[in-house]
Amino acid sequence: MNHKMIKFVTGMNTDVMKLKEIRDEKGTLSGVLIPADDIRELKESLKTGSKFFDYFDSLQSDRENEKRNLDQLMPNGLTVAGTNEKTAELTEKIHRKAFSMGVPMFYRDERAKAPKEFIRANPDGSEDLVSYDLATRSYSVLKSLLPAGKGYWSKLSIAK
């Protein structure tokens, strides 16, 4: 896909919005990317009550709520965003340590459909879909999902 920066100047003022055209291989326009910071300005140029105005008003409101929620202080003294960042760092540290010892890590995402299915992130950066048998306390591989170095956690793999 070819991305080209263009400038859009509203008729009301001289502020410039940075839009990004999204074109297919043939050069046909297939969409326009609007930076979130420009939504307020774009909304102000629309007719109040129009479907586009209401849509952009909703987007702007959602974004402000998300920011407010992320900036909210947690009991640990950090913001929600800061807590998320610390949690991500700790999760990476745990995965890195496990992989360095040759131990796979397990998680669930949309690829694990049944309650007993998990994604096994292997130390070599590969991923398998596995099923856990509670009675035998063992995993069985249902299928290989991604080869070595291609899994979500591959940036932490020991096979670099």
mmCIF file of C-alpha atoms in Angstrom:
data_model
loop_
_atom_site.group_PDB
_atom_site.id
_atom_site.type_symbol
_atom_site.label_atom_id
_atom_site.label_comp_id
_atom_site.label_asym_id
_atom_site.label_seq_id
_atom_site.Cartn_x
_atom_site.Cartn_y
_atom_site.Cartn_z
ATOM 1 C CA MET A 1 0.000 0.000 0.000
ATOM 2 C CA ASN A 2 1.307 3.453 -0.912
ATOM 3 C CA HIS A 3 0.967 6.238 1.700
ATOM 4 C CA LYS A 4 1.333 9.871 0.631
ATOM 5 C CA MET A 5 1.188 12.885 2.933
ATOM 6 C CA ILE A 6 -1.103 15.678 1.803
ATOM 7 C CA LYS A 7 -2.137 18.937 3.416
ATOM 8 C CA PHE A 8 -5.712 20.018 3.936
ATOM 9 C CA VAL A 9 -6.489 23.632 4.819
ATOM 10 C CA THR A 10 -9.919 24.379 6.213
ATOM 11 C CA GLY A 11 -11.791 27.364 4.839
ATOM 12 C CA MET A 12 -12.283 28.802 8.316
ATOM 13 C CA ASN A 13 -8.654 29.350 9.275
ATOM 14 C CA THR A 14 -5.103 28.795 8.124
ATOM 15 C CA ASP A 15 -4.373 25.815 10.375
ATOM 16 C CA VAL A 16 -3.115 22.812 8.440
ATOM 17 C CA MET A 17 -4.329 19.266 9.029
ATOM 18 C CA LYS A 18 -2.000 16.447 8.077
ATOM 19 C CA LEU A 19 -4.022 13.764 6.335
ATOM 20 C CA LYS A 20 -2.636 10.588 4.873
ATOM 21 C CA GLU A 21 -4.071 9.202 1.658
ATOM 22 C CA ILE A 22 -4.281 5.428 1.464
ATOM 23 C CA ARG A 23 -4.045 4.122 -2.078
ATOM 24 C CA ASP A 24 -4.018 0.640 -3.551
ATOM 25 C CA GLU A 25 -1.371 -0.743 -5.907
ATOM 26 C CA LYS A 26 -3.060 0.964 -8.875
ATOM 27 C CA GLY A 27 -3.025 4.354 -7.177
ATOM 28 C CA THR A 28 -6.770 4.416 -6.536
ATOM 29 C CA LEU A 29 -7.735 6.239 -3.360
ATOM 30 C CA SER A 30 -9.129 3.731 -0.872
ATOM 31 C CA GLY A 31 -9.191 5.818 2.288
ATOM 32 C CA VAL A 32 -7.934 8.787 4.255
ATOM 33 C CA LEU A 33 -6.193 8.598 7.619
ATOM 34 C CA ILE A 34 -6.969 11.496 9.950
ATOM 35 C CA PRO A 35 -4.600 12.027 12.906
ATOM 36 C CA ALA A 36 -6.509 11.915 16.195
ATOM 37 C CA ASP A 37 -5.141 15.355 17.108
ATOM 38 C CA ASP A 38 -6.998 16.846 14.113
ATOM 39 C CA ILE A 39 -10.438 15.386 14.905
ATOM 40 C CA ARG A 40 -11.585 18.421 16.904
ATOM 41 C CA GLU A 41 -10.685 20.820 14.075
ATOM 42 C CA LEU A 42 -12.350 18.620 11.465
ATOM 43 C CA LYS A 43 -15.486 18.287 13.595
ATOM 44 C CA GLU A 44 -15.733 22.081 13.904
ATOM 45 C CA SER A 45 -15.871 22.402 10.115
ATOM 46 C CA LEU A 46 -18.861 20.031 9.858
ATOM 47 C CA LYS A 47 -22.563 20.806 10.087
ATOM 48 C CA THR A 48 -23.785 20.347 13.671
ATOM 49 C CA GLY A 49 -26.057 17.319 13.930
ATOM 50 C CA SER A 50 -24.827 15.710 10.711
ATOM 51 C CA LYS A 51 -23.853 12.030 10.823
ATOM 52 C CA PHE A 52 -20.177 12.907 10.334
ATOM 53 C CA PHE A 53 -20.328 15.552 13.079
ATOM 54 C CA ASP A 54 -21.907 13.074 15.500
ATOM 55 C CA TYR A 55 -19.381 10.379 14.541
ATOM 56 C CA PHE A 56 -16.363 12.651 15.056
ATOM 57 C CA ASP A 57 -17.913 14.035 18.255
ATOM 58 C CA SER A 58 -18.155 10.458 19.555
ATOM 59 C CA LEU A 59 -14.542 9.714 18.539
ATOM 60 C CA GLN A 60 -13.307 12.865 20.232
ATOM 61 C CA SER A 61 -15.270 12.105 23.391
ATOM 62 C CA ASP A 62 -13.993 8.498 23.462
ATOM 63 C CA ARG A 63 -10.407 9.706 23.049
ATOM 64 C CA GLU A 64 -10.748 12.229 25.863
ATOM 65 C CA ASN A 65 -12.269 9.554 28.127
ATOM 66 C CA GLU A 66 -9.451 7.115 27.285
ATOM 67 C CA LYS A 67 -6.840 9.755 28.081
ATOM 68 C CA ARG A 68 -8.588 10.681 31.328
ATOM 69 C CA ASN A 69 -8.764 6.997 32.317
ATOM 70 C CA LEU A 70 -5.091 6.408 31.467
ATOM 71 C CA ASP A 71 -4.088 9.473 33.506
ATOM 72 C CA GLN A 72 -6.084 8.326 36.558
ATOM 73 C CA LEU A 73 -3.937 7.547 39.606
ATOM 74 C CA MET A 74 -3.913 3.995 40.953
ATOM 75 C CA PRO A 75 -3.401 3.031 44.633
ATOM 76 C CA ASN A 76 0.244 2.208 43.759
ATOM 77 C CA GLY A 77 0.855 5.909 43.046
ATOM 78 C CA LEU A 78 1.227 5.396 39.288
ATOM 79 C CA THR A 79 -1.228 6.326 36.572
ATOM 80 C CA VAL A 80 -3.121 3.559 34.769
ATOM 81 C CA ALA A 81 -0.775 4.102 31.800
ATOM 82 C CA GLY A 82 2.262 3.894 34.087
ATOM 83 C CA THR A 83 0.916 0.732 35.717
ATOM 84 C CA ASN A 84 0.310 -0.802 32.279
ATOM 85 C CA GLU A 85 3.885 0.040 31.283
ATOM 86 C CA LYS A 86 5.352 -1.490 34.472
ATOM 87 C CA THR A 87 3.194 -4.603 33.993
ATOM 88 C CA ALA A 88 4.393 -4.976 30.396
ATOM 89 C CA GLU A 89 8.022 -4.624 31.547
ATOM 90 C CA LEU A 90 7.520 -7.266 34.257
ATOM 91 C CA THR A 91 5.794 -9.627 31.806
ATOM 92 C CA GLU A 92 8.703 -9.248 29.370
ATOM 93 C CA LYS A 93 11.192 -9.897 32.165
ATOM 94 C CA ILE A 94 9.353 -13.087 33.194
ATOM 95 C CA HIS A 95 9.202 -14.327 29.583
ATOM 96 C CA ARG A 96 12.865 -13.490 28.965
ATOM 97 C CA LYS A 97 13.915 -15.393 32.115
ATOM 98 C CA ALA A 98 11.765 -18.429 31.229
ATOM 99 C CA PHE A 99 13.062 -18.508 27.652
ATOM 100 C CA SER A 100 16.673 -18.243 28.870
ATOM 101 C CA MET A 101 16.053 -21.419 30.894
ATOM 102 C CA GLY A 102 14.398 -23.160 27.912
ATOM 103 C CA VAL A 103 10.918 -22.960 29.445
ATOM 104 C CA PRO A 104 7.921 -22.131 27.199
ATOM 105 C CA MET A 105 5.255 -19.667 28.332
ATOM 106 C CA PHE A 106 1.505 -20.042 27.825
ATOM 107 C CA TYR A 107 -1.202 -17.495 27.122
ATOM 108 C CA ARG A 108 -4.606 -17.208 25.484
ATOM 109 C CA ASP A 109 -5.760 -15.103 22.562
ATOM 110 C CA GLU A 110 -8.414 -15.366 19.834
ATOM 111 C CA ARG A 111 -6.652 -18.379 18.300
ATOM 112 C CA ALA A 112 -7.370 -20.492 21.395
ATOM 113 C CA LYS A 113 -11.065 -21.303 20.951
ATOM 114 C CA ALA A 114 -11.848 -24.024 23.517
ATOM 115 C CA PRO A 115 -11.410 -23.423 27.277
ATOM 116 C CA LYS A 116 -8.554 -25.958 27.446
ATOM 117 C CA GLU A 117 -6.649 -24.465 24.497
ATOM 118 C CA PHE A 118 -3.631 -22.183 24.956
ATOM 119 C CA ILE A 119 -0.903 -20.631 22.864
ATOM 120 C CA ARG A 120 2.525 -21.962 23.796
ATOM 121 C CA ALA A 121 5.270 -19.395 23.194
ATOM 122 C CA ASN A 122 8.453 -21.420 22.772
ATOM 123 C CA PRO A 123 11.995 -20.250 23.629
ATOM 124 C CA ASP A 124 12.933 -20.327 19.911
ATOM 125 C CA GLY A 125 10.227 -17.751 19.091
ATOM 126 C CA SER A 126 7.786 -20.260 17.591
ATOM 127 C CA GLU A 127 4.173 -20.718 18.708
ATOM 128 C CA ASP A 128 1.964 -23.784 19.019
ATOM 129 C CA LEU A 129 -1.718 -24.248 19.743
ATOM 130 C CA VAL A 130 -1.892 -26.708 22.641
ATOM 131 C CA SER A 131 -4.592 -28.379 24.696
ATOM 132 C CA TYR A 132 -4.222 -28.871 28.450
ATOM 133 C CA ASP A 133 -5.431 -32.118 30.031
ATOM 134 C CA LEU A 134 -6.195 -31.421 33.685
ATOM 135 C CA ALA A 135 -6.334 -35.137 34.599
ATOM 136 C CA THR A 136 -2.810 -35.868 33.350
ATOM 137 C CA ARG A 137 -1.527 -32.312 33.874
ATOM 138 C CA SER A 138 -0.016 -32.337 30.414
ATOM 139 C CA TYR A 139 -0.182 -30.396 27.185
ATOM 140 C CA SER A 140 -0.645 -31.875 23.738
ATOM 141 C CA VAL A 141 0.216 -29.954 20.578
ATOM 142 C CA LEU A 142 -2.830 -29.434 18.354
ATOM 143 C CA LYS A 143 -0.929 -27.582 15.638
ATOM 144 C CA SER A 144 2.087 -25.415 14.977
ATOM 145 C CA LEU A 145 1.016 -21.792 14.540
ATOM 146 C CA LEU A 146 4.222 -19.903 13.754
ATOM 147 C CA PRO A 147 7.782 -21.032 12.990
ATOM 148 C CA ALA A 148 10.867 -20.125 15.037
ATOM 149 C CA GLY A 149 11.442 -16.392 15.274
ATOM 150 C CA LYS A 150 7.936 -15.440 14.073
ATOM 151 C CA GLY A 151 5.842 -15.606 17.270
ATOM 152 C CA TYR A 152 4.572 -12.658 19.290
ATOM 153 C CA TRP A 153 7.292 -13.133 21.920
ATOM 154 C CA SER A 154 10.061 -13.886 19.397
ATOM 155 C CA LYS A 155 11.840 -10.594 20.163
ATOM 156 C CA LEU A 156 12.686 -12.173 23.527
ATOM 157 C CA SER A 157 13.564 -15.607 22.166
ATOM 158 C CA ILE A 158 16.921 -17.225 22.799
ATOM 159 C CA ALA A 159 17.303 -18.251 19.141
ATOM 160 C CA LYS A 160 18.434 -14.890 17.741
#
